[in-house]
Amino acid sequence: MAKVAQEKPEQTVLYGTPVVDGIAYAPVVWTRRPPIPDLTSPDLPEERRGEEAKKFTQAADEVTAKLQERADSTTGHAAALLSVTASIASDPAWRKEVTRMIRRGTPAVQATMHATDRFVTKFEKAGGILAERTTDLRDVRDRVIAKLLGREEPGIPTPSERVVLFADELTPADTADLDPTLFVAIVTQLGGPTSHTSIIARQLGLPCIVAARDISNIHEGTYVLVDGQRGTIRTDATPEEAQRRVDADRERVELIQKWAGPAQLADGTPVELLTNVRDGDTARDGRSVGAQGVGLLRTELCFLGASAEPTVEQQRALYQPAFDAFPHSKIVFRTLDAGSDKPVPYATLTDEANPALGVRGLRTSGHNPGLLLHQLDAIAQCAHAANHEDTWVMAPMISTIPEAEWFTKLVHERGLKAGIMVEVPSVAVLIDQFMEIVDFVSVGTNDLTQYVMAADRLSADLAEYSDPWQPAALALISNVARAGIRSGTPVGVCGEAAADPLLSCVLVGMGVTSLSVAPPALKAVGAQLSQFTLEQCQEAARAVRAARDQGDARHRARRIFEI
Ligand code: PEP
Ligand code: MG
């Protein structure tokens, strides 16, 4: 029988990668990047080139001044983001390249396009923090071109009512001074969980979904129900249903605000909830929101700007505040994780073709073992001087058994507990053998997911692959947790997976013994844990093992938890 051609029904539920939990219901307002101008153009006559170069400099000056003015009128992270964008607009190397092209006859608009493309390619090749600057670069390009063409600078409109902001992708300058009373949620087609959009949304506490590929057909003014936990955008919700969901979400927020450790499940089972920190300030932040100790002190973040290795004395001064914040509680130090997305000038090789698979983490010790020995000395001296009895030290990017043996011996010689991060899949594969050597392990789900899915964790185009609910990553974590139960080895999770409230319950159900999360995420995790029993968590852990993709894994867990 011939098939009758059917018209495709309009999709009423669209999906993306959830980044910030929360429910919002409001009409859509779109912000779109300006169209790319013609890339080719006739050469400018010799006599007009000087004038054209001046026009460019004036446009770039105006863009810089406006961004700096906005930076000066705000504070904190927003001010820092705007200052970074302003510094790109005034960058002498970029301006010189544009001007050089104009002097050779390319009109200012096309010169700005071509020069920026060159810088974007360079930054992408360099990777790490520079690669993250490409969004700012393109933003500056669009602003300068708008000035040159006499148009409005691109940016977010000021709405007259509460709206959900839709965009291809938001730039730092777009989002820096976003008013959270007017914008109730953010949904972007591109971007990933670590993009600027996500960082800003987390700070503002706005429900946020990124990598929502199919939203382009949703028109401005359409009412949408955004669910920042499920990652859904619905156009078919009635106002009554939407109001019920928004009200229920308010209760969730109140529960989080009221939560005040120590963490335990609904049946009273205790959960060790620790915090991820970089220094004394963040350690105090973690303590103030109810952390029972430090589960990850990222030591490399103390040294990102250092051009020479700090002395043992200088390192002691950097580590001491963490002991002051948690004098009687567990502190897990991670030795230098230099390289890849966290370049430390004195420890990182500069000319690697593929830094994420290169000399990073413990591997830097191959070139310079002194870096590790000095660090361990500084940590041990602090711990002994403070009579601190719960100092644990772990190594990042361990991938072989001899590495784990070498590291453990060095840490034990200094009287501290030795562990490794489970980030490279080889460790998860041979976990039983590793657990015969070390005192504990901690799963770095950000890198473990990156390596098991072969997907750059910073790539906005690969957000779906980097999702911590990816079943392959969950299966590895579950195997590690079971090995921990068999051998009596503590298994922590300190990657972003632990900061996802629902996933934190699944991890506990797998048998993970501690969770470590950044201070801003801690109360939400504690509050969510308090809602479910160990039995429910274990059932959810079993359910996600059969999931076929990240969405299915979320769905299965929610069904067990009945939310
Ligand atoms: C991780 O990889 O999950 C982790 C905690 O380490 P980082 O994010 O610092 O690489
Ligand atoms: Mg890591």
Coordinates of C-alpha atoms and ligand atoms in Angstrom, one line a residue:
M1 CA 0.0 0.0 0.0
A2 CA 1.4 3.4 -0.9
K3 CA 2.3 5.5 2.0
V4 CA 0.3 8.7 2.4
A5 CA 2.7 11.7 2.7
Q6 CA 2.0 13.3 6.0
E7 CA 2.9 16.7 7.0
K8 CA 5.4 16.8 9.8
P9 CA 3.7 18.0 13.0
E10 CA 5.2 21.1 14.5
Q11 CA 7.6 20.1 17.3
T12 CA 6.3 21.3 20.7
V13 CA 9.1 20.0 22.8
L14 CA 12.7 20.8 22.0
Y15 CA 15.8 19.6 23.7
G16 CA 19.2 21.0 24.6
T17 CA 22.0 20.5 27.2
P18 CA 20.7 21.6 30.6
V19 CA 23.2 23.9 32.4
V20 CA 21.4 25.7 35.2
D21 CA 18.4 24.1 37.0
G22 CA 15.1 26.1 37.2
I23 CA 11.7 26.6 35.5
A24 CA 10.7 29.7 33.7
Y25 CA 7.7 30.7 31.6
A26 CA 7.7 33.8 29.4
P27 CA 7.7 35.0 25.8
V28 CA 10.8 34.7 23.7
V29 CA 13.0 37.5 22.7
W30 CA 15.8 36.8 20.2
T31 CA 19.1 38.4 19.9
R32 CA 21.0 37.5 16.7
R33 CA 24.5 38.3 15.5
P34 CA 24.6 40.7 12.6
P35 CA 25.0 39.2 9.1
I36 CA 28.5 38.7 7.8
P37 CA 29.3 41.5 5.3
D38 CA 30.7 40.8 1.8
L39 CA 34.2 39.4 2.2
T40 CA 35.4 40.7 -1.2
S41 CA 35.6 44.2 -2.4
P42 CA 37.5 46.3 -4.9
D43 CA 40.8 47.7 -3.6
L44 CA 40.8 51.2 -2.2
P45 CA 42.7 53.9 -4.3
E46 CA 46.0 54.8 -2.7
E47 CA 44.9 58.3 -1.6
R48 CA 41.9 57.0 0.5
R49 CA 43.9 54.4 2.5
G50 CA 45.2 56.8 5.2
E51 CA 41.7 58.2 5.8
E52 CA 40.2 54.6 5.9
A53 CA 42.8 53.5 8.5
K54 CA 41.8 56.5 10.6
K55 CA 38.2 55.6 10.3
F56 CA 39.0 52.1 11.6
T57 CA 41.0 53.4 14.6
Q58 CA 38.3 55.8 15.5
A59 CA 35.7 53.0 15.4
A60 CA 37.9 50.7 17.5
D61 CA 38.5 53.5 20.0
E62 CA 34.8 54.1 20.3
V63 CA 34.0 50.4 20.9
T64 CA 36.8 50.2 23.4
A65 CA 35.6 53.3 25.3
K66 CA 32.0 52.1 25.4
L67 CA 33.0 48.6 26.7
Q68 CA 35.3 50.1 29.3
E69 CA 32.6 52.6 30.4
R70 CA 30.2 49.6 31.0
A71 CA 33.0 47.8 32.8
D72 CA 33.6 50.8 35.1
S73 CA 29.9 51.0 35.9
T74 CA 29.6 47.5 37.1
T75 CA 31.5 45.2 39.5
G76 CA 32.8 41.6 40.0
H77 CA 32.8 39.1 37.2
A78 CA 30.7 41.3 34.9
A79 CA 33.3 44.1 35.1
A80 CA 36.1 41.6 34.5
L81 CA 34.4 40.2 31.4
L82 CA 33.8 43.6 29.9
S83 CA 37.3 44.7 30.6
V84 CA 38.7 41.6 28.8
T85 CA 36.5 42.4 25.8
A86 CA 37.6 46.1 25.9
S87 CA 41.3 45.0 26.0
I88 CA 40.7 43.0 22.9
A89 CA 39.3 46.0 21.1
S90 CA 42.4 48.0 22.0
D91 CA 44.9 45.2 21.4
P92 CA 47.8 46.7 19.4
A93 CA 48.6 43.5 17.5
W94 CA 45.1 43.1 16.2
R95 CA 44.8 46.7 15.3
K96 CA 48.2 46.7 13.6
E97 CA 47.1 43.7 11.4
V98 CA 43.8 45.5 10.4
T99 CA 45.7 48.7 9.6
R100 CA 48.3 46.9 7.6
M101 CA 45.6 45.4 5.4
I102 CA 43.9 48.7 4.9
R103 CA 47.3 50.3 3.9
R104 CA 47.5 47.6 1.3
G105 CA 44.2 48.6 -0.2
T106 CA 41.5 46.5 1.7
P107 CA 38.5 48.5 2.9
A108 CA 38.2 48.8 6.7
V109 CA 35.2 46.4 7.0
Q110 CA 36.9 43.6 5.0
A111 CA 40.2 44.2 6.7
T112 CA 38.5 43.9 10.1
M113 CA 36.9 40.6 9.0
H114 CA 40.1 39.1 7.5
A115 CA 42.5 40.2 10.3
T116 CA 40.1 38.8 12.9
D117 CA 39.9 35.5 11.1
R118 CA 43.6 35.2 11.3
F119 CA 43.7 35.9 15.0
V120 CA 40.8 33.4 15.6
T121 CA 42.8 30.7 13.8
K122 CA 45.9 31.5 15.8
F123 CA 44.0 31.5 19.1
E124 CA 42.2 28.2 18.3
K125 CA 45.5 26.6 17.5
A126 CA 47.0 27.8 20.8
G127 CA 44.1 26.2 22.6
G128 CA 43.2 26.7 26.3
I129 CA 42.3 30.1 27.6
L130 CA 43.3 31.8 24.3
A131 CA 40.8 29.6 22.4
E132 CA 38.1 30.8 24.7
R133 CA 38.8 34.4 23.7
T134 CA 37.7 33.8 20.1
T135 CA 34.1 34.6 21.0
D136 CA 35.2 38.0 22.4
L137 CA 37.3 38.6 19.3
R138 CA 34.3 38.0 17.0
D139 CA 32.2 40.2 19.2
V140 CA 34.7 43.0 19.0
R141 CA 34.8 42.5 15.2
D142 CA 31.0 42.8 14.9
R143 CA 30.9 45.9 17.1
V144 CA 33.7 47.7 15.1
I145 CA 32.1 46.8 11.8
A146 CA 28.7 48.1 13.0
K147 CA 30.4 51.4 13.8
L148 CA 32.1 51.5 10.4
L149 CA 28.8 50.9 8.7
G150 CA 27.0 53.5 10.9
R151 CA 24.7 50.8 12.4
E152 CA 23.7 50.1 16.0
E153 CA 26.3 48.0 17.9
P154 CA 25.0 44.4 18.3
G155 CA 23.7 43.6 21.7
I156 CA 20.7 42.5 23.7
P157 CA 17.5 44.6 23.5
T158 CA 16.0 46.0 26.7
P159 CA 12.6 44.3 27.0
S160 CA 9.5 45.9 28.6
E161 CA 8.4 42.7 30.2
R162 CA 10.0 39.5 31.6
V163 CA 11.3 37.4 28.7
V164 CA 13.2 34.2 27.9
L165 CA 16.4 35.2 26.0
F166 CA 17.1 33.1 22.8
A167 CA 20.4 33.4 20.9
D168 CA 22.7 31.5 18.6
E169 CA 25.4 32.1 21.2
L170 CA 25.9 34.9 23.7
T171 CA 29.2 36.8 24.0
P172 CA 30.7 37.8 27.4
A173 CA 29.9 41.5 26.6
D174 CA 26.3 40.6 25.8
T175 CA 25.7 38.8 29.1
A176 CA 27.9 40.7 31.5
D177 CA 25.3 43.2 32.6
L178 CA 22.2 41.2 31.9
D179 CA 19.3 42.1 34.2
P180 CA 18.0 38.9 35.9
T181 CA 14.7 40.5 36.8
L182 CA 13.9 41.0 33.1
F183 CA 15.5 37.9 31.6
V184 CA 14.1 34.8 33.4
A185 CA 16.0 32.1 31.4
I186 CA 18.6 31.8 28.7
V187 CA 18.5 29.3 25.7
T188 CA 21.2 29.2 23.1
Q189 CA 21.6 27.1 19.9
L190 CA 25.4 26.8 20.3
G191 CA 27.6 26.9 23.4
G192 CA 28.6 24.3 25.9
P193 CA 28.4 23.8 29.7
T194 CA 31.7 25.7 30.1
S195 CA 30.9 28.6 27.7
H196 CA 30.5 32.1 28.9
T197 CA 26.8 31.9 28.6
S198 CA 26.8 29.0 31.1
I199 CA 29.2 30.7 33.5
I200 CA 27.1 33.9 33.6
A201 CA 23.8 32.0 33.9
R202 CA 25.2 30.0 36.8
Q203 CA 26.2 33.2 38.5
L204 CA 22.8 34.9 38.0
G205 CA 21.0 31.7 38.9
L206 CA 19.0 31.8 35.6
P207 CA 17.7 28.6 34.2
C208 CA 19.8 27.9 31.2
I209 CA 19.9 25.4 28.3
V210 CA 22.7 25.4 25.7
A211 CA 23.2 23.5 22.4
A212 CA 19.5 23.6 21.8
R213 CA 20.0 23.0 18.0
D214 CA 16.3 23.2 16.8
I215 CA 15.1 26.5 18.4
S216 CA 15.5 28.6 15.3
N217 CA 11.8 28.1 14.3
I218 CA 10.5 29.5 17.6
H219 CA 9.4 33.0 16.9
E220 CA 9.8 36.1 19.0
G221 CA 6.9 36.5 21.3
T222 CA 6.0 32.8 21.6
Y223 CA 5.5 31.7 25.2
V224 CA 7.9 28.9 26.2
L225 CA 8.2 26.8 29.3
V226 CA 12.0 26.3 29.9
D227 CA 13.0 23.4 32.2
G228 CA 16.7 23.9 33.1
Q229 CA 16.9 20.4 34.6
R230 CA 15.4 18.3 31.9
G231 CA 16.9 20.5 29.2
T232 CA 13.5 21.0 27.5
I233 CA 11.8 24.0 25.8
R234 CA 8.1 23.5 25.4
T235 CA 5.8 25.7 23.3
D236 CA 2.6 23.7 24.2
A237 CA 2.3 24.4 28.0
T238 CA -0.9 26.1 29.1
P239 CA -0.5 29.2 31.4
E240 CA -2.1 27.2 34.3
E241 CA 0.3 24.2 33.9
A242 CA 3.3 26.6 33.5
Q243 CA 2.3 28.5 36.7
R244 CA 2.1 25.2 38.6
R245 CA 5.6 24.2 37.5
V246 CA 7.0 27.7 38.3
D247 CA 5.5 27.5 41.8
A248 CA 6.8 24.0 42.5
D249 CA 10.2 25.2 41.4
R250 CA 10.0 28.1 43.9
E251 CA 9.7 25.4 46.7
R252 CA 12.9 23.7 45.4
V253 CA 14.7 27.0 45.6
E254 CA 13.5 27.6 49.1
L255 CA 14.7 24.1 50.2
I256 CA 18.1 25.0 48.8
Q257 CA 18.3 28.3 50.6
K258 CA 17.3 26.6 53.9
W259 CA 19.8 23.6 53.5
A260 CA 22.7 23.8 56.0
G261 CA 24.7 20.5 56.1
P262 CA 26.0 18.1 57.1
A263 CA 24.8 16.2 54.0
Q264 CA 22.6 13.1 54.5
L265 CA 20.0 11.2 52.5
A266 CA 16.3 11.2 53.5
D267 CA 16.9 7.9 55.5
G268 CA 19.7 9.5 57.5
T269 CA 22.6 7.9 55.5
P270 CA 25.5 10.3 55.8
V271 CA 27.2 11.6 52.6
E272 CA 30.6 13.2 52.7
L273 CA 30.0 16.5 50.8
L274 CA 33.3 18.4 50.2
T275 CA 34.2 21.4 48.2
N276 CA 36.4 22.3 45.2
V277 CA 38.6 25.3 45.8
R278 CA 41.6 27.1 44.5
D279 CA 42.8 29.1 47.5
G280 CA 41.9 30.3 51.0
D281 CA 39.0 32.6 49.9
T282 CA 37.2 29.8 48.1
A283 CA 38.0 27.4 50.9
R284 CA 36.2 29.8 53.3
D285 CA 33.3 30.1 50.8
G286 CA 33.0 26.3 50.8
R287 CA 33.0 26.1 54.6
S288 CA 30.4 28.9 54.9
V289 CA 27.9 26.9 52.7
G290 CA 28.3 23.7 54.6
A291 CA 31.2 21.7 53.1
Q292 CA 32.7 19.1 55.4
G293 CA 36.2 19.6 54.0
V294 CA 38.1 20.2 50.7
G295 CA 37.7 17.4 48.1
L296 CA 39.8 19.1 45.4
L297 CA 42.4 21.9 45.8
R298 CA 43.4 22.7 42.3
T299 CA 47.0 23.9 43.1
E300 CA 47.7 24.9 39.5
L301 CA 45.2 27.7 39.7
C302 CA 47.5 29.4 42.2
F303 CA 50.3 29.5 39.6
L304 CA 48.6 30.3 36.3
G305 CA 50.4 33.7 36.1
A306 CA 53.7 32.6 37.5
S307 CA 56.6 32.7 35.1
A308 CA 59.0 30.8 37.4
E309 CA 58.5 28.0 39.8
P310 CA 57.6 29.4 43.3
T311 CA 59.9 28.3 46.1
V312 CA 58.8 25.8 48.7
E313 CA 58.4 28.7 51.1
Q314 CA 56.2 30.7 48.6
Q315 CA 54.1 27.6 48.0
R316 CA 53.6 27.0 51.7
A317 CA 52.2 30.6 52.0
L318 CA 49.7 29.7 49.2
Y319 CA 48.5 26.4 50.8
Q320 CA 48.4 27.6 54.4
P321 CA 45.0 29.4 54.2
A322 CA 43.3 26.1 53.3
F323 CA 44.5 24.6 56.5
D324 CA 43.3 27.7 58.4
A325 CA 39.9 27.3 56.8
F326 CA 39.6 23.6 57.6
P327 CA 42.0 22.9 60.6
H328 CA 40.4 19.6 61.6
S329 CA 38.8 18.4 58.4
K330 CA 39.9 16.5 55.3
I331 CA 41.8 18.5 52.7
V332 CA 42.6 16.8 49.3
F333 CA 45.4 18.5 47.5
R334 CA 45.8 17.9 43.8
T335 CA 49.4 18.3 42.6
L336 CA 50.0 20.6 39.6
D337 CA 47.6 19.9 36.7
A338 CA 49.6 22.1 34.3
G339 CA 49.0 21.9 30.6
S340 CA 46.1 21.7 28.1
D341 CA 43.3 24.1 29.3
K342 CA 45.3 25.2 32.3
P343 CA 48.7 26.4 31.0
V344 CA 51.2 27.2 33.7
P345 CA 54.1 29.2 32.1
Y346 CA 56.9 27.5 34.0
A347 CA 55.7 24.0 33.6
T348 CA 53.8 23.7 30.3
L349 CA 55.4 22.8 26.9
T350 CA 54.3 25.5 24.4
D351 CA 54.6 23.8 21.0
E352 CA 52.4 20.7 21.5
A353 CA 50.1 19.8 18.5
N354 CA 47.5 18.3 20.8
P355 CA 47.9 19.6 24.4
A356 CA 44.9 17.7 25.9
L357 CA 46.7 14.4 24.9
G358 CA 50.1 15.9 25.7
V359 CA 52.4 16.6 28.6
R360 CA 49.9 17.6 31.3
G361 CA 49.3 16.8 34.9
L362 CA 51.7 14.3 36.4
R363 CA 53.4 14.0 33.0
T364 CA 55.1 17.3 33.5
S365 CA 57.2 15.6 36.1
G366 CA 58.8 13.5 33.3
H367 CA 60.6 16.7 32.2
N368 CA 61.1 18.2 35.6
P369 CA 60.5 15.8 38.6
G370 CA 61.6 18.7 41.0
L371 CA 58.2 20.4 40.4
L372 CA 56.4 17.5 42.1
L373 CA 59.0 17.0 44.9
H374 CA 58.9 20.6 45.9
Q375 CA 55.2 20.7 45.9
L376 CA 54.9 17.6 48.0
D377 CA 57.5 19.1 50.4
A378 CA 55.5 22.3 50.7
I379 CA 52.2 20.5 51.4
A380 CA 53.7 18.1 53.9
Q381 CA 55.5 20.9 55.8
C382 CA 52.2 22.9 56.1
A383 CA 50.3 19.8 57.2
H384 CA 52.9 18.8 59.8
A385 CA 53.3 22.4 61.1
A386 CA 49.5 22.6 61.5
N387 CA 49.2 19.1 63.1
H388 CA 46.7 18.4 60.4
E389 CA 45.9 14.8 60.4
D390 CA 43.6 14.5 57.4
T391 CA 45.8 15.7 54.5
W392 CA 45.3 13.7 51.3
V393 CA 47.3 14.3 48.1
M394 CA 46.4 13.1 44.6
A395 CA 47.9 13.2 41.2
P396 CA 46.1 14.3 38.0
M397 CA 46.4 12.5 34.7
I398 CA 47.8 9.3 36.0
S399 CA 47.6 6.7 33.2
T400 CA 49.9 3.8 34.2
I401 CA 50.5 1.6 37.2
P402 CA 54.2 2.5 37.6
E403 CA 53.2 6.2 37.7
A404 CA 50.8 5.5 40.5
E405 CA 53.4 3.4 42.4
W406 CA 56.0 6.2 42.1
F407 CA 53.6 8.9 43.2
T408 CA 52.3 6.9 46.1
K409 CA 55.8 6.2 47.4
L410 CA 56.7 9.9 47.3
V411 CA 53.5 10.9 49.2
H412 CA 53.9 8.1 51.8
E413 CA 57.5 9.1 52.5
R414 CA 56.1 12.4 53.6
G415 CA 53.5 10.8 55.9
L416 CA 50.4 11.7 53.9
K417 CA 47.6 9.7 52.2
A418 CA 48.2 9.1 48.5
G419 CA 45.6 9.0 45.8
I420 CA 45.1 9.4 42.1
M421 CA 42.5 11.0 39.9
V422 CA 40.5 8.7 37.6
E423 CA 40.6 10.8 34.4
V424 CA 42.3 8.7 31.8
P425 CA 40.1 5.7 30.8
S426 CA 43.1 3.3 31.3
V427 CA 42.8 3.8 35.1
A428 CA 39.1 2.9 35.0
V429 CA 39.9 -0.2 32.9
L430 CA 42.6 -1.5 35.4
I431 CA 41.0 0.0 38.5
D432 CA 41.4 -3.1 40.7
Q433 CA 45.2 -3.1 40.2
F434 CA 45.4 0.7 40.9
M435 CA 43.4 0.2 44.1
E436 CA 46.0 -2.2 45.4
I437 CA 48.5 0.6 45.3
V438 CA 46.7 3.8 46.4
D439 CA 44.8 4.9 49.5
F440 CA 42.0 6.6 47.6
V441 CA 40.8 7.6 44.1
S442 CA 38.8 10.6 42.9
V443 CA 37.0 10.6 39.6
G444 CA 37.6 13.7 37.5
T445 CA 34.4 13.4 35.3
N446 CA 35.3 16.4 33.2
D447 CA 38.4 14.8 31.8
L448 CA 37.1 11.2 32.1
T449 CA 34.2 12.1 29.9
Q450 CA 36.4 14.1 27.5
Y451 CA 38.7 11.1 27.0
V452 CA 36.2 8.3 26.9
M453 CA 34.0 10.2 24.4
A454 CA 37.0 11.6 22.5
A455 CA 35.4 15.1 22.6
D456 CA 37.3 18.3 23.5
R457 CA 35.7 19.4 26.8
L458 CA 36.0 23.1 25.7
S459 CA 34.3 22.6 22.3
A460 CA 30.9 24.2 22.2
D461 CA 30.1 22.1 19.2
L462 CA 30.6 18.9 21.2
A463 CA 28.5 19.8 24.3
E464 CA 26.3 16.7 23.9
Y465 CA 29.4 14.4 24.1
S466 CA 30.8 16.2 27.1
D467 CA 27.6 15.7 29.0
P468 CA 28.3 14.0 32.4
W469 CA 25.2 11.9 31.9
Q470 CA 26.8 10.1 28.9
P471 CA 26.2 6.4 29.7
A472 CA 29.7 5.4 28.8
A473 CA 31.1 7.8 31.4
L474 CA 28.5 6.6 34.0
A475 CA 29.4 3.0 33.4
L476 CA 33.1 3.7 34.0
I477 CA 32.3 5.6 37.3
S478 CA 30.0 2.7 38.4
N479 CA 32.8 0.2 37.8
V480 CA 35.2 2.3 39.8
A481 CA 32.7 2.6 42.6
R482 CA 32.2 -1.1 42.7
A483 CA 35.9 -1.8 42.8
G484 CA 36.1 0.7 45.7
I485 CA 33.5 -1.3 47.6
R486 CA 35.3 -4.6 46.9
S487 CA 38.7 -3.3 48.1
G488 CA 37.5 -0.8 50.7
T489 CA 39.1 2.1 48.8
P490 CA 37.3 5.5 49.1
V491 CA 36.0 6.7 45.8
G492 CA 35.3 10.5 45.4
V493 CA 33.9 12.4 42.5
C494 CA 35.2 15.9 42.1
G495 CA 34.3 16.7 38.4
E496 CA 31.2 18.7 37.4
A497 CA 29.1 15.6 37.5
A498 CA 29.0 15.8 41.3
A499 CA 27.6 19.3 41.1
D500 CA 24.5 18.2 39.2
P501 CA 22.1 17.7 42.0
L502 CA 20.2 14.8 40.4
L503 CA 23.4 13.0 39.2
S504 CA 24.9 13.4 42.7
C505 CA 22.2 11.1 44.0
V506 CA 22.9 8.6 41.3
L507 CA 26.6 8.7 42.1
V508 CA 25.9 8.0 45.7
G509 CA 23.7 5.1 44.6
M510 CA 26.6 3.7 42.6
G511 CA 28.7 3.5 45.8
V512 CA 30.7 6.7 45.5
T513 CA 31.9 7.7 49.0
S514 CA 32.3 11.4 48.7
L515 CA 31.3 14.2 46.4
S516 CA 33.2 17.5 45.9
V517 CA 31.7 20.5 44.3
A518 CA 32.3 24.3 43.8
P519 CA 30.9 26.4 46.7
P520 CA 28.1 28.0 44.7
A521 CA 26.7 24.5 43.8
L522 CA 27.0 22.9 47.2
K523 CA 23.7 23.8 48.8
A524 CA 21.7 22.6 45.8
V525 CA 23.5 19.2 45.9
G526 CA 23.0 18.9 49.7
A527 CA 19.3 19.8 49.4
Q528 CA 18.7 17.3 46.6
L529 CA 20.5 14.5 48.5
S530 CA 18.2 15.1 51.5
Q531 CA 15.1 14.2 49.4
F532 CA 15.9 10.5 48.5
T533 CA 16.7 7.3 50.4
L534 CA 19.8 5.2 49.7
E535 CA 17.5 2.5 48.2
Q536 CA 16.1 5.1 45.7
C537 CA 19.6 6.2 44.8
Q538 CA 20.7 2.6 44.2
E539 CA 17.7 1.9 42.1
A540 CA 18.5 5.0 40.0
A541 CA 22.1 3.9 39.6
R542 CA 20.9 0.5 38.3
A543 CA 18.4 2.2 35.9
V544 CA 20.9 4.5 34.3
R545 CA 23.2 1.6 33.4
A546 CA 20.7 0.6 30.7
A547 CA 20.4 4.1 29.2
R548 CA 21.1 4.5 25.5
D549 CA 22.1 8.2 25.6
Q550 CA 22.5 11.1 28.0
G551 CA 18.8 12.2 27.7
D552 CA 17.6 8.7 28.3
A553 CA 19.9 8.4 31.4
R554 CA 18.4 11.6 32.9
H555 CA 14.9 10.4 32.1
R556 CA 15.4 7.0 33.8
A557 CA 16.8 8.6 36.9
R558 CA 13.9 11.1 37.1
R559 CA 11.4 8.2 36.7
I560 CA 12.9 6.4 39.7
F561 CA 13.0 9.6 41.8
E562 CA 9.4 10.5 40.6
I563 CA 10.3 14.0 39.6
Ligands
PEP1 C1 38.0 16.8 36.1 O1 38.7 16.6 35.1 O2 36.9 16.4 36.3 C2 38.6 17.6 37.2 C3 38.0 17.7 38.4 O3 39.8 18.3 36.9 P1 39.8 19.6 36.1 O4 38.5 20.0 35.8 O5 40.6 20.6 36.9 O6 40.6 19.2 34.9
MG2 MG 40.8 17.0 35.1

